[in-house]
Structures are given as structure tokens and as C-alpha cells.
Amino acid sequence: MPADAPQHTYPLEPWCIRETAFDTESHFLDETLFALGNGYIGLRGTHEEGYTGPKGTSLDGTYLNGFYESESIHYPEAAYGLARTNQFMLNVPNAKGIALWLEDERFDPLQGSLDSYERVLDFRTGVLRRTLEWTSPQGRRVAIASRRLVSMTDKHLFAIEYEVTPLNFSGKVVLVSSVDGAVKNLEAGDDPRVGSAISGQSLALVDAEQAPHFSALTQRTVNSGFQLVSAVQTDMRGVFELEQRRTGPDRQRLEQAYTVAAMQGEALRLTKYGSYHTSRDYPEGELLARAKATLAVAAAKGFRALAQEQEQYLADFWQHADVEISGDDALQQGMRFNQFHLLQSAGRDGKTNISAKGVTGEGYEGHYFWDTEIYIFPFFLYSKPEIAKKLLEYRYAGLPLARERARQMSHAKGALYPWRTIAGVECSAYYPAGTAQYHINADIAYSIKLYMEATQDEAYLLQYGAEIVLETARIWMGIGAYDRAGRYCINEVTGPDEYTALVNNNYYTNAMARMHLNFAASIAELLVAEWPDEFERIASLVQLDADEPAQWRRAAAQMLLPYDEALQIHAQDDSFLDKKVWDFANTPKENYPLLLNYHPLVIYRHQVCKQADVVLALLLLSDEFKLEDKKRDFDYYEKVTTHDSSLSSCIFSIIAAEVGYHDKAYDYFMETARLDLDDTHGNTHYGVHTAAMAGTWMGVAYGFAGMRVVDGAVRFAPTLPRQWQHYQFKLHLQGCLLQVRVEAGRTAYTLLQGDALAFTHRGLPVELTASANVKELA
């Protein structure tokens, strides 16, 4: 149920989060919130010097998007077609370690006294900055300043600048730069949202190399067979003694120890460059050489130049992506925090995607879900479309395995995408809530449709998109059938709501399947008319029968979409409204989320939703519903939805705004925008919630601005929350860049780039041109 009003953890600043005290109670959460990433490397926000706090208050994780270990899924009672292999993201060697010794005392903020402390994650610079003063148990005082970045322009690189100044003594100071390969993943226990079920190390040592200022570990995953090189190069200026050491379990901790005769008041500076390269990207024989080359280039540039590159990259990103909110500092901070983390999480190489926790934690084992297409994709499509395209290319790379999965599920034709995966195989061991979510095929088709309407990228359609859409559409003909009344039915599936599994005619699934079938038929017709040679090539490739598009049209026209005449609402499925309503009044607050406290069958027997299902269809297929239908559906499903899923609140916010429930829209939006910063779900310490983060952007564009795109036609119906003075955002649309600014009684549309753009404002046609690029409307 909706959380109580939270107490904000950090000062409400628009462009950063700032921590002003070192606290073991919040440390685990802080590690997630201060994490850095670039869509490939993810460094949790642990300090360079390590952590000696209480057990269970830290996870020193480093992750590589798309780098995984595999394991067999063992079922006590097996059945044909169950997922057989799991893939899980690995905690890879920790290469950011820098230990500090003052004579015989090691720096530890939990020993001695921490006289001052501040840590800032700046969304404009992409640099994590920390400053502190510390007095050791024996009375030595030092000032420490560190800066850390994970490069947005080189996916293999991170860098740290570390400065130490003795304040009241002169003497021996030792700085130890390390790369530690003795790491393991967090064990999930009974909560699948936390981590993996694997225990022990998953990386076997192949080789280790040390030279002055350079250390590299070469390791291999035991089952998936990938090789990884984790390398660091350290730059220490001035006079020092250098010692190279190998310590730890299996001697997998490589250290470069710098001993300096430090003088009071004089700063010592160490700069560390780290890189990760794997055989998922390059041949094994090239990995070490590539690591050395990456580090050499970085060291030649220096930290300052890398920081300037980072700031320039982010300046361009914010120029296009920033959502400005005036009047609510908490939401402004939450919005930019979320957008920044989305950028840090998104794979942009066509081989990786976005996991549910990004690269900030091990929750859900680093798997990719349909969250990408329905929640995250729109943000990138309209803010940074080149990343959106790469996310779609990832799905094309997985098409061969999707075809294979379709055959395993007894479909003679077509492709069936997995519900959760990393490299393309279905990794869900619980098929009723996983594999049964056939809607993911339609979700992917929906994102391709959205991409084509926004970009008109014909080259993408011909090279990738058409093949995906046609192959995935075939699955509906394999899973569905006509009933005795001639209605097309899709049975034994699970919709987005994971508290209702294996049902007939899930409304969302059937409605999205209808969209998908019509879209696939339109693509086939378009190819025949515009690119007949390409049609012949693609049709031959997928062995498309001539009558298939007509079959798709007929099934779409006869699709059964459950509707209850008595209640005048769209039924979630054939049986949902016949079940008894969950006893919310007598369910203790501590029993939420329900999935951790009740057997699935207990939940499945009730009217209770984990997340938006029919309500999500109201958004995605907006033009298919009357406003009064949306209001009745919202009213009914709000009463039976727990919002145990972080995917839910943003959708309810958007529809609440549309039907005129402005206070509810704002409350749901606040829950989404601050979900991680205020830890409203109580599990952000295990990683951020990327879908909810993207839902914040959707809440502004789709919710308050009323943006809808229907068959390429864009329309707006803006409202201004009473708490705000104004808001504005930008959209990439059809080769143009449009700025939308909403104030009290006025909306201004500005064409920033492009020749001409047409859309509607509250039903009124609007056309902007390069010469008449601003339009103000009431």
C-alpha cells in the first residue's frame, strides 16, 4: 500500500545528492545511491579504503553489464520445456581499492574521530567527490580528498584521484593501490529481488601480472567460459618507495604500495586508472593488450582531462534530457537523480540492455525484463534516441535464441522472447509468473512501433525491426485459437500483474497482441508496397507464408477483450472478477509485499494486483478507451492493487492525471520520483529501481503534459500541478527537437531543431516551423 510520507535523507539540491555524515545505519543504502556507472561498468558507492562496519551494512560490488556466469537450474520435479540454465551478473574484482596508512595506523573512519565529512555526487559532472578530516587514535590528523568517475566516453575505464595532506605531523605515509579478485556474489536467500542463489567464487584465476605501477588479473568464469582482465595503473608523483605484493586468498589481491616521507601541510596525490575487458567483446588473446592500451591513453590524458570529457558528455545529455520542475525541490532532485542513474545503467553497444537494478546491485541477478521496452525505452527514445536504438538492437541480437525458445514451447514458427535473461535464454525458473508472460513479444513490437513513429528510421526497419515484428507476431497464432463463438482467445498466460498467473484472456496481453498483429500486418503491407525486394528477402528469411498477414488481421479483429457489463469495467481476465477480493483491512502492514509472506496459490485465488495491468493498457493503447471507461477502470483497480511492484505507481499517476484525479496523480508521482532516494520500498540498498526511475519521466511527459502518440500523431493535454510554478522538457520527434514548457494558464512549444513539426494541443492543430518556431497556447 502507499508508503507513509518519507523523511528525505539528503539536502534537497537540484543537481546533486550530498552526504554530510558517515553513518553505518545508512551506509548500505548510500552505497547504491552514490554508485557510478557508464552502462557497462558499475561501481557501488563504497569508499576506496574499504569498510569495517557491522555485518550486513555493506556490499562492495563492481559489475559489468552483460558479463555473467551460468548455472544449471535444478528442479526436484522437472517437466518438459522448463528453463534449464540461469545466467547471473557477477561481482567482479574490486579495482578501486586504496588503503591509507599513517605510520602504523590504517585510516578507518570508524576508528579515531571523523572531524569533518562530505560526499557529493554531481549529476552535471558525473564525478563522485569526497572530502574529510580525520584524527587517528594516536592523534595524527589528515585531510583526504578523492574524486571518482566512470567514463561515459570509454566503457572500459574508470579513474580515481586521491589526495592526502598531513595536518599536524610529518612522517611515513603509505598508500596501497590494489585490485582484489577474491570476491563473490551476494546470496539471495528467500528474496529473489536481492541477489543470486550461487555461493562461493565464480571466477577462477588464470594469470596475474605485476609491473611497476601496473597490476592485472586474468580470470575465467567456471561455467559460461568467459575470460576477464581487470587491470589498474597507478600514477604517484614525487619521491616514494614502491613495493609490489600479492596477498589474500589464492594470492588474488595485487597491491602496489607507495611509501612516502610526508611533510606536514604538503599534499600527496595518487591517481588510479582501472579497466575491465572481457571475451564477450574481444578475443581472449587481445584482452590484456587492450587493457594496457586503455590505461596508457587514460594516464596520458590525466584525471583532469577525463573529468572535462565527462562534463562535456553530460552537458550534451542534459541539454536534451533535462526535465525542469519549479516549485518542488524534492521532485526536481528526484527527477535528475533518476535520469542520471538511467544514463549510468543503459547498455549502448547493441549487446547489452538495462537490468532491473542497473549496475548498482545484484538484485534479480542482473536480468533484463520487459521493463526496458515499456518503461525505460520511451525516456531514451525521446531524450537520447541513439541509445534507444541500441536497446532495440540488443533484441535483434537475441532473435536466434528467441526462435529456439519458441520451438521448445512447441511453436512451429516464430520467436518467443524470454521474460528474464542476460544473453537471450529464458532464466525464469518459476514459469507461471515468468515464461507465461507472453506479452513481452508485444511489448518489444510496441517499442519498435514507437521508435519508427518517432524517428522514421527506415534503415532500422529493414535491417532489424521488420524481422523481429513478423517473427514475434506468429506466436499469437500459435498460442491462440477461436472459440465456438468465433472470438480469438489466448489462454494460460500471465499478464504484467504477477499476483495473477496462468489465466485465460488477460486483457493486457490480448489487447497488446491485437496491436502487435495489426502492426505486423501493416509492416508486411508496407514492405510489399515500398520495398518489394526487401520484402522478398525478409519473407524468405523467415519463411513467411503469403496468407499469414491476412490471418493476423482476422485474429486481431476477432480478439476477445474481457469486459464486465454489470461493473462497466474491463476485466483483467476471464476469471479475475469471480474471485474474492483480498482482505486488505486485516492484512498487517508488515505482510507487504505479499509475495514474501503468502504462498503464490493463496495470492492467485484472490482479486489482488501487485501492479498495474489493465491500467497499463489504458496508457499504452490510450485511443482505444473512452475517458469514462478509464475512470471506472482506475477506480476499480486502484482498490485491489498493492503496488508491491515498483513498476506500478507511475502508471497509476499517469492515468489519475488523465481522468482528473490531480491530487492522486501527484501523490503517486512523488512515490515514483523519490522511490530510491527515500527508499520507500525498503530495498534500494540492493540496487536502484530502473523502471520506476524511467516512470518518473513518463509521469511528466505522459502524465502531467498528457502526451500520447497514436499511429505517429502526437498530442498534448498539459496540466500544471498546483505545487509547481512551471515545468519543461524536450523531445526528439521526427527529426526535430521540441521544447514543452507549461506554466499557469499557458503552454509554450518551441521548435529548437528541425524544419517543421505538427501535433495537437488539447485537440487544436499546431504546426511549428524553423521560421515560426514558438507557439503559446492556453
PDB file of N, CA, C and O in Angstrom, residues 488-547:
ATOM      1  N   TYR A 488     -11.333 -14.694 -30.892  1.00  0.00           N
ATOM      2  CA  TYR A 488      -9.951 -15.177 -30.790  1.00  0.00           C
ATOM      3  C   TYR A 488      -9.504 -15.076 -29.336  1.00  0.00           C
ATOM      4  O   TYR A 488      -9.524 -13.997 -28.736  1.00  0.00           O
ATOM      5  N   CYS A 489      -9.093 -16.206 -28.773  1.00  0.00           N
ATOM      6  CA  CYS A 489      -8.766 -16.303 -27.347  1.00  0.00           C
ATOM      7  C   CYS A 489      -7.299 -16.687 -27.165  1.00  0.00           C
ATOM      8  O   CYS A 489      -6.746 -17.460 -27.948  1.00  0.00           O
ATOM      9  N   ILE A 490      -6.720 -16.161 -26.118  1.00  0.00           N
ATOM     10  CA  ILE A 490      -5.346 -16.511 -25.741  1.00  0.00           C
ATOM     11  C   ILE A 490      -5.399 -17.026 -24.311  1.00  0.00           C
ATOM     12  O   ILE A 490      -5.693 -16.265 -23.376  1.00  0.00           O
ATOM     13  N   ASN A 491      -5.132 -18.299 -24.134  1.00  0.00           N
ATOM     14  CA  ASN A 491      -5.327 -18.967 -22.849  1.00  0.00           C
ATOM     15  C   ASN A 491      -4.009 -19.311 -22.158  1.00  0.00           C
ATOM     16  O   ASN A 491      -2.972 -19.458 -22.799  1.00  0.00           O
ATOM     17  N   GLU A 492      -4.112 -19.453 -20.830  1.00  0.00           N
ATOM     18  CA  GLU A 492      -2.997 -19.874 -19.977  1.00  0.00           C
ATOM     19  C   GLU A 492      -1.761 -18.985 -20.151  1.00  0.00           C
ATOM     20  O   GLU A 492      -0.681 -19.435 -20.509  1.00  0.00           O
ATOM     21  N   VAL A 493      -1.957 -17.715 -19.868  1.00  0.00           N
ATOM     22  CA  VAL A 493      -0.840 -16.774 -19.874  1.00  0.00           C
ATOM     23  C   VAL A 493      -0.881 -15.958 -18.586  1.00  0.00           C
ATOM     24  O   VAL A 493      -1.865 -15.979 -17.845  1.00  0.00           O
ATOM     25  N   THR A 494       0.176 -15.243 -18.345  1.00  0.00           N
ATOM     26  CA  THR A 494       0.252 -14.322 -17.213  1.00  0.00           C
ATOM     27  C   THR A 494       0.491 -12.924 -17.759  1.00  0.00           C
ATOM     28  O   THR A 494       1.363 -12.727 -18.615  1.00  0.00           O
ATOM     29  N   GLY A 495      -0.290 -11.979 -17.285  1.00  0.00           N
ATOM     30  CA  GLY A 495      -0.102 -10.591 -17.702  1.00  0.00           C
ATOM     31  C   GLY A 495       0.939  -9.901 -16.856  1.00  0.00           C
ATOM     32  O   GLY A 495       1.664 -10.536 -16.081  1.00  0.00           O
ATOM     33  N   PRO A 496       1.029  -8.586 -16.938  1.00  0.00           N
ATOM     34  CA  PRO A 496       2.013  -7.856 -16.131  1.00  0.00           C
ATOM     35  C   PRO A 496       1.832  -8.055 -14.626  1.00  0.00           C
ATOM     36  O   PRO A 496       2.808  -8.050 -13.883  1.00  0.00           O
ATOM     37  N   ASP A 497       0.582  -8.243 -14.186  1.00  0.00           N
ATOM     38  CA  ASP A 497       0.317  -8.419 -12.753  1.00  0.00           C
ATOM     39  C   ASP A 497       0.775  -9.804 -12.304  1.00  0.00           C
ATOM     40  O   ASP A 497       0.125 -10.809 -12.593  1.00  0.00           O
ATOM     41  N   GLU A 498       1.849  -9.859 -11.561  1.00  0.00           N
ATOM     42  CA  GLU A 498       2.432 -11.134 -11.140  1.00  0.00           C
ATOM     43  C   GLU A 498       1.679 -11.792  -9.983  1.00  0.00           C
ATOM     44  O   GLU A 498       2.055 -12.890  -9.560  1.00  0.00           O
ATOM     45  N   TYR A 499       0.644 -11.137  -9.465  1.00  0.00           N
ATOM     46  CA  TYR A 499      -0.185 -11.755  -8.432  1.00  0.00           C
ATOM     47  C   TYR A 499      -1.380 -12.501  -9.035  1.00  0.00           C
ATOM     48  O   TYR A 499      -2.247 -12.987  -8.317  1.00  0.00           O
ATOM     49  N   THR A 500      -1.428 -12.554 -10.372  1.00  0.00           N
ATOM     50  CA  THR A 500      -2.482 -13.292 -11.073  1.00  0.00           C
ATOM     51  C   THR A 500      -1.813 -14.054 -12.210  1.00  0.00           C
ATOM     52  O   THR A 500      -1.359 -13.444 -13.176  1.00  0.00           O
ATOM     53  N   ALA A 501      -1.741 -15.375 -12.088  1.00  0.00           N
ATOM     54  CA  ALA A 501      -0.954 -16.154 -13.042  1.00  0.00           C
ATOM     55  C   ALA A 501      -1.798 -17.209 -13.748  1.00  0.00           C
ATOM     56  O   ALA A 501      -2.782 -17.720 -13.201  1.00  0.00           O
ATOM     57  N   LEU A 502      -1.381 -17.527 -14.977  1.00  0.00           N
ATOM     58  CA  LEU A 502      -1.977 -18.599 -15.776  1.00  0.00           C
ATOM     59  C   LEU A 502      -3.489 -18.448 -15.891  1.00  0.00           C
ATOM     60  O   LEU A 502      -4.274 -19.225 -15.351  1.00  0.00           O
ATOM     61  N   VAL A 503      -3.889 -17.410 -16.602  1.00  0.00           N
ATOM     62  CA  VAL A 503      -5.306 -17.102 -16.781  1.00  0.00           C
ATOM     63  C   VAL A 503      -5.641 -17.105 -18.270  1.00  0.00           C
ATOM     64  O   VAL A 503      -4.762 -17.081 -19.134  1.00  0.00           O
ATOM     65  N   ASN A 504      -6.911 -17.112 -18.560  1.00  0.00           N
ATOM     66  CA  ASN A 504      -7.384 -17.030 -19.939  1.00  0.00           C
ATOM     67  C   ASN A 504      -7.758 -15.598 -20.273  1.00  0.00           C
ATOM     68  O   ASN A 504      -8.441 -14.916 -19.495  1.00  0.00           O
ATOM     69  N   ASN A 505      -7.301 -15.149 -21.432  1.00  0.00           N
ATOM     70  CA  ASN A 505      -7.689 -13.835 -21.950  1.00  0.00           C
ATOM     71  C   ASN A 505      -7.357 -12.699 -20.986  1.00  0.00           C
ATOM     72  O   ASN A 505      -8.211 -11.884 -20.633  1.00  0.00           O
ATOM     73  N   ASN A 506      -6.117 -12.666 -20.579  1.00  0.00           N
ATOM     74  CA  ASN A 506      -5.637 -11.497 -19.841  1.00  0.00           C
ATOM     75  C   ASN A 506      -5.818 -10.263 -20.720  1.00  0.00           C
ATOM     76  O   ASN A 506      -5.378 -10.243 -21.870  1.00  0.00           O
ATOM     77  N   TYR A 507      -6.489  -9.256 -20.192  1.00  0.00           N
ATOM     78  CA  TYR A 507      -6.859  -8.112 -21.028  1.00  0.00           C
ATOM     79  C   TYR A 507      -5.627  -7.461 -21.652  1.00  0.00           C
ATOM     80  O   TYR A 507      -5.587  -7.197 -22.864  1.00  0.00           O
ATOM     81  N   TYR A 508      -4.632  -7.189 -20.836  1.00  0.00           N
ATOM     82  CA  TYR A 508      -3.434  -6.520 -21.350  1.00  0.00           C
ATOM     83  C   TYR A 508      -2.801  -7.345 -22.470  1.00  0.00           C
ATOM     84  O   TYR A 508      -2.469  -6.813 -23.538  1.00  0.00           O
ATOM     85  N   THR A 509      -2.633  -8.639 -22.239  1.00  0.00           N
ATOM     86  CA  THR A 509      -1.996  -9.492 -23.238  1.00  0.00           C
ATOM     87  C   THR A 509      -2.784  -9.505 -24.539  1.00  0.00           C
ATOM     88  O   THR A 509      -2.220  -9.348 -25.632  1.00  0.00           O
ATOM     89  N   ASN A 510      -4.109  -9.702 -24.447  1.00  0.00           N
ATOM     90  CA  ASN A 510      -4.921  -9.757 -25.662  1.00  0.00           C
ATOM     91  C   ASN A 510      -4.932  -8.429 -26.398  1.00  0.00           C
ATOM     92  O   ASN A 510      -4.848  -8.390 -27.637  1.00  0.00           O
ATOM     93  N   ALA A 511      -5.035  -7.337 -25.658  1.00  0.00           N
ATOM     94  CA  ALA A 511      -5.071  -6.030 -26.310  1.00  0.00           C
ATOM     95  C   ALA A 511      -3.739  -5.709 -26.984  1.00  0.00           C
ATOM     96  O   ALA A 511      -3.705  -5.177 -28.103  1.00  0.00           O
ATOM     97  N   MET A 512      -2.649  -6.044 -26.311  1.00  0.00           N
ATOM     98  CA  MET A 512      -1.336  -5.803 -26.915  1.00  0.00           C
ATOM     99  C   MET A 512      -1.081  -6.756 -28.079  1.00  0.00           C
ATOM    100  O   MET A 512      -0.435  -6.390 -29.069  1.00  0.00           O
ATOM    101  N   ALA A 513      -1.591  -7.987 -27.970  1.00  0.00           N
ATOM    102  CA  ALA A 513      -1.465  -8.928 -29.089  1.00  0.00           C
ATOM    103  C   ALA A 513      -2.211  -8.403 -30.313  1.00  0.00           C
ATOM    104  O   ALA A 513      -1.735  -8.519 -31.448  1.00  0.00           O
ATOM    105  N   ARG A 514      -3.388  -7.838 -30.095  1.00  0.00           N
ATOM    106  CA  ARG A 514      -4.149  -7.260 -31.209  1.00  0.00           C
ATOM    107  C   ARG A 514      -3.352  -6.145 -31.883  1.00  0.00           C
ATOM    108  O   ARG A 514      -3.269  -6.082 -33.126  1.00  0.00           O
ATOM    109  N   MET A 515      -2.777  -5.256 -31.065  1.00  0.00           N
ATOM    110  CA  MET A 515      -1.923  -4.211 -31.626  1.00  0.00           C
ATOM    111  C   MET A 515      -0.783  -4.814 -32.421  1.00  0.00           C
ATOM    112  O   MET A 515      -0.488  -4.383 -33.551  1.00  0.00           O
ATOM    113  N   HIS A 516      -0.147  -5.828 -31.846  1.00  0.00           N
ATOM    114  CA  HIS A 516       1.011  -6.461 -32.465  1.00  0.00           C
ATOM    115  C   HIS A 516       0.643  -7.092 -33.806  1.00  0.00           C
ATOM    116  O   HIS A 516       1.353  -6.911 -34.811  1.00  0.00           O
ATOM    117  N   LEU A 517      -0.459  -7.823 -33.850  1.00  0.00           N
ATOM    118  CA  LEU A 517      -0.872  -8.487 -35.087  1.00  0.00           C
ATOM    119  C   LEU A 517      -1.179  -7.473 -36.185  1.00  0.00           C
ATOM    120  O   LEU A 517      -0.786  -7.649 -37.344  1.00  0.00           O
ATOM    121  N   ASN A 518      -1.871  -6.417 -35.831  1.00  0.00           N
ATOM    122  CA  ASN A 518      -2.167  -5.372 -36.824  1.00  0.00           C
ATOM    123  C   ASN A 518      -0.897  -4.667 -37.295  1.00  0.00           C
ATOM    124  O   ASN A 518      -0.735  -4.365 -38.486  1.00  0.00           O
ATOM    125  N   PHE A 519       0.002  -4.414 -36.363  1.00  0.00           N
ATOM    126  CA  PHE A 519       1.260  -3.754 -36.719  1.00  0.00           C
ATOM    127  C   PHE A 519       2.090  -4.634 -37.643  1.00  0.00           C
ATOM    128  O   PHE A 519       2.647  -4.161 -38.648  1.00  0.00           O
ATOM    129  N   ALA A 520       2.157  -5.931 -37.331  1.00  0.00           N
ATOM    130  CA  ALA A 520       2.916  -6.856 -38.176  1.00  0.00           C
ATOM    131  C   ALA A 520       2.332  -6.919 -39.582  1.00  0.00           C
ATOM    132  O   ALA A 520       3.076  -6.919 -40.585  1.00  0.00           O
ATOM    133  N   ALA A 521       1.009  -6.967 -39.678  1.00  0.00           N
ATOM    134  CA  ALA A 521       0.376  -6.981 -40.995  1.00  0.00           C
ATOM    135  C   ALA A 521       0.670  -5.688 -41.751  1.00  0.00           C
ATOM    136  O   ALA A 521       0.944  -5.709 -42.969  1.00  0.00           O
ATOM    137  N   SER A 522       0.653  -4.565 -41.041  1.00  0.00           N
ATOM    138  CA  SER A 522       0.956  -3.277 -41.681  1.00  0.00           C
ATOM    139  C   SER A 522       2.396  -3.232 -42.177  1.00  0.00           C
ATOM    140  O   SER A 522       2.675  -2.688 -43.255  1.00  0.00           O
ATOM    141  N   ILE A 523       3.311  -3.803 -41.384  1.00  0.00           N
ATOM    142  CA  ILE A 523       4.719  -3.846 -41.806  1.00  0.00           C
ATOM    143  C   ILE A 523       4.852  -4.671 -43.075  1.00  0.00           C
ATOM    144  O   ILE A 523       5.547  -4.272 -44.032  1.00  0.00           O
ATOM    145  N   ALA A 524       4.207  -5.826 -43.113  1.00  0.00           N
ATOM    146  CA  ALA A 524       4.272  -6.667 -44.315  1.00  0.00           C
ATOM    147  C   ALA A 524       3.728  -5.919 -45.524  1.00  0.00           C
ATOM    148  O   ALA A 524       4.325  -5.947 -46.622  1.00  0.00           O
ATOM    149  N   GLU A 525       2.598  -5.237 -45.344  1.00  0.00           N
ATOM    150  CA  GLU A 525       1.989  -4.486 -46.446  1.00  0.00           C
ATOM    151  C   GLU A 525       2.880  -3.326 -46.889  1.00  0.00           C
ATOM    152  O   GLU A 525       3.008  -3.042 -48.095  1.00  0.00           O
ATOM    153  N   LEU A 526       3.503  -2.654 -45.929  1.00  0.00           N
ATOM    154  CA  LEU A 526       4.397  -1.547 -46.246  1.00  0.00           C
ATOM    155  C   LEU A 526       5.611  -2.026 -47.040  1.00  0.00           C
ATOM    156  O   LEU A 526       6.015  -1.393 -48.026  1.00  0.00           O
ATOM    157  N   LEU A 527       6.174  -3.133 -46.611  1.00  0.00           N
ATOM    158  CA  LEU A 527       7.335  -3.670 -47.320  1.00  0.00           C
ATOM    159  C   LEU A 527       6.985  -4.035 -48.758  1.00  0.00           C
ATOM    160  O   LEU A 527       7.745  -3.753 -49.692  1.00  0.00           O
ATOM    161  N   VAL A 528       5.842  -4.664 -48.953  1.00  0.00           N
ATOM    162  CA  VAL A 528       5.411  -5.037 -50.311  1.00  0.00           C
ATOM    163  C   VAL A 528       5.268  -3.798 -51.187  1.00  0.00           C
ATOM    164  O   VAL A 528       5.681  -3.775 -52.347  1.00  0.00           O
ATOM    165  N   ALA A 529       4.687  -2.751 -50.613  1.00  0.00           N
ATOM    166  CA  ALA A 529       4.415  -1.547 -51.395  1.00  0.00           C
ATOM    167  C   ALA A 529       5.660  -0.699 -51.640  1.00  0.00           C
ATOM    168  O   ALA A 529       5.848  -0.164 -52.745  1.00  0.00           O
ATOM    169  N   GLU A 530       6.517  -0.556 -50.629  1.00  0.00           N
ATOM    170  CA  GLU A 530       7.634   0.385 -50.717  1.00  0.00           C
ATOM    171  C   GLU A 530       8.977  -0.271 -51.039  1.00  0.00           C
ATOM    172  O   GLU A 530       9.817   0.323 -51.709  1.00  0.00           O
ATOM    173  N   TRP A 531       9.196  -1.466 -50.528  1.00  0.00           N
ATOM    174  CA  TRP A 531      10.485  -2.130 -50.704  1.00  0.00           C
ATOM    175  C   TRP A 531      10.251  -3.601 -51.050  1.00  0.00           C
ATOM    176  O   TRP A 531      10.551  -4.501 -50.251  1.00  0.00           O
ATOM    177  N   PRO A 532       9.724  -3.882 -52.221  1.00  0.00           N
ATOM    178  CA  PRO A 532       9.382  -5.271 -52.572  1.00  0.00           C
ATOM    179  C   PRO A 532      10.582  -6.220 -52.527  1.00  0.00           C
ATOM    180  O   PRO A 532      10.437  -7.379 -52.137  1.00  0.00           O
ATOM    181  N   ASP A 533      11.754  -5.716 -52.911  1.00  0.00           N
ATOM    182  CA  ASP A 533      12.930  -6.586 -52.858  1.00  0.00           C
ATOM    183  C   ASP A 533      13.281  -6.944 -51.419  1.00  0.00           C
ATOM    184  O   ASP A 533      13.647  -8.092 -51.118  1.00  0.00           O
ATOM    185  N   GLU A 534      13.174  -5.952 -50.551  1.00  0.00           N
ATOM    186  CA  GLU A 534      13.448  -6.216 -49.139  1.00  0.00           C
ATOM    187  C   GLU A 534      12.395  -7.154 -48.550  1.00  0.00           C
ATOM    188  O   GLU A 534      12.709  -8.014 -47.713  1.00  0.00           O
ATOM    189  N   PHE A 535      11.168  -6.990 -48.991  1.00  0.00           N
ATOM    190  CA  PHE A 535      10.124  -7.904 -48.512  1.00  0.00           C
ATOM    191  C   PHE A 535      10.443  -9.341 -48.910  1.00  0.00           C
ATOM    192  O   PHE A 535      10.316 -10.262 -48.094  1.00  0.00           O
ATOM    193  N   GLU A 536      10.857  -9.512 -50.138  1.00  0.00           N
ATOM    194  CA  GLU A 536      11.191 -10.866 -50.593  1.00  0.00           C
ATOM    195  C   GLU A 536      12.338 -11.447 -49.777  1.00  0.00           C
ATOM    196  O   GLU A 536      12.326 -12.640 -49.421  1.00  0.00           O
ATOM    197  N   ARG A 537      13.315 -10.614 -49.475  1.00  0.00           N
ATOM    198  CA  ARG A 537      14.454 -11.082 -48.687  1.00  0.00           C
ATOM    199  C   ARG A 537      14.020 -11.502 -47.280  1.00  0.00           C
ATOM    200  O   ARG A 537      14.358 -12.597 -46.810  1.00  0.00           O
ATOM    201  N   ILE A 538      13.244 -10.626 -46.618  1.00  0.00           N
ATOM    202  CA  ILE A 538      12.835 -10.910 -45.246  1.00  0.00           C
ATOM    203  C   ILE A 538      11.843 -12.067 -45.202  1.00  0.00           C
ATOM    204  O   ILE A 538      11.924 -12.941 -44.342  1.00  0.00           O
ATOM    205  N   ALA A 539      10.896 -12.081 -46.150  1.00  0.00           N
ATOM    206  CA  ALA A 539       9.911 -13.162 -46.198  1.00  0.00           C
ATOM    207  C   ALA A 539      10.589 -14.505 -46.416  1.00  0.00           C
ATOM    208  O   ALA A 539      10.208 -15.525 -45.821  1.00  0.00           O
ATOM    209  N   SER A 540      11.619 -14.513 -47.243  1.00  0.00           N
ATOM    210  CA  SER A 540      12.365 -15.746 -47.477  1.00  0.00           C
ATOM    211  C   SER A 540      13.136 -16.148 -46.232  1.00  0.00           C
ATOM    212  O   SER A 540      13.194 -17.329 -45.871  1.00  0.00           O
ATOM    213  N   LEU A 541      13.707 -15.150 -45.561  1.00  0.00           N
ATOM    214  CA  LEU A 541      14.490 -15.416 -44.357  1.00  0.00           C
ATOM    215  C   LEU A 541      13.644 -16.064 -43.272  1.00  0.00           C
ATOM    216  O   LEU A 541      14.082 -17.008 -42.597  1.00  0.00           O
ATOM    217  N   VAL A 542      12.420 -15.562 -43.076  1.00  0.00           N
ATOM    218  CA  VAL A 542      11.556 -16.090 -42.014  1.00  0.00           C
ATOM    219  C   VAL A 542      10.566 -17.117 -42.540  1.00  0.00           C
ATOM    220  O   VAL A 542       9.739 -17.633 -41.773  1.00  0.00           O
ATOM    221  N   GLN A 543      10.622 -17.392 -43.852  1.00  0.00           N
ATOM    222  CA  GLN A 543       9.716 -18.366 -44.490  1.00  0.00           C
ATOM    223  C   GLN A 543       8.250 -17.988 -44.228  1.00  0.00           C
ATOM    224  O   GLN A 543       7.441 -18.786 -43.775  1.00  0.00           O
ATOM    225  N   LEU A 544       7.944 -16.735 -44.554  1.00  0.00           N
ATOM    226  CA  LEU A 544       6.603 -16.193 -44.354  1.00  0.00           C
ATOM    227  C   LEU A 544       5.655 -16.719 -45.424  1.00  0.00           C
ATOM    228  O   LEU A 544       5.919 -16.577 -46.627  1.00  0.00           O
ATOM    229  N   ASP A 545       4.561 -17.298 -44.993  1.00  0.00           N
ATOM    230  CA  ASP A 545       3.543 -17.736 -45.939  1.00  0.00           C
ATOM    231  C   ASP A 545       2.736 -16.541 -46.415  1.00  0.00           C
ATOM    232  O   ASP A 545       2.493 -15.589 -45.662  1.00  0.00           O
ATOM    233  N   ALA A 546       2.260 -16.606 -47.645  1.00  0.00           N
ATOM    234  CA  ALA A 546       1.570 -15.467 -48.248  1.00  0.00           C
ATOM    235  C   ALA A 546       0.310 -15.074 -47.490  1.00  0.00           C
ATOM    236  O   ALA A 546      -0.064 -13.892 -47.465  1.00  0.00           O
ATOM    237  N   ASP A 547      -0.358 -16.047 -46.866  1.00  0.00           N
ATOM    238  CA  ASP A 547      -1.626 -15.736 -46.213  1.00  0.00           C
ATOM    239  C   ASP A 547      -1.475 -15.366 -44.746  1.00  0.00           C
ATOM    240  O   ASP A 547      -2.474 -15.077 -44.073  1.00  0.00           O
TER     241      ASP A 547
END
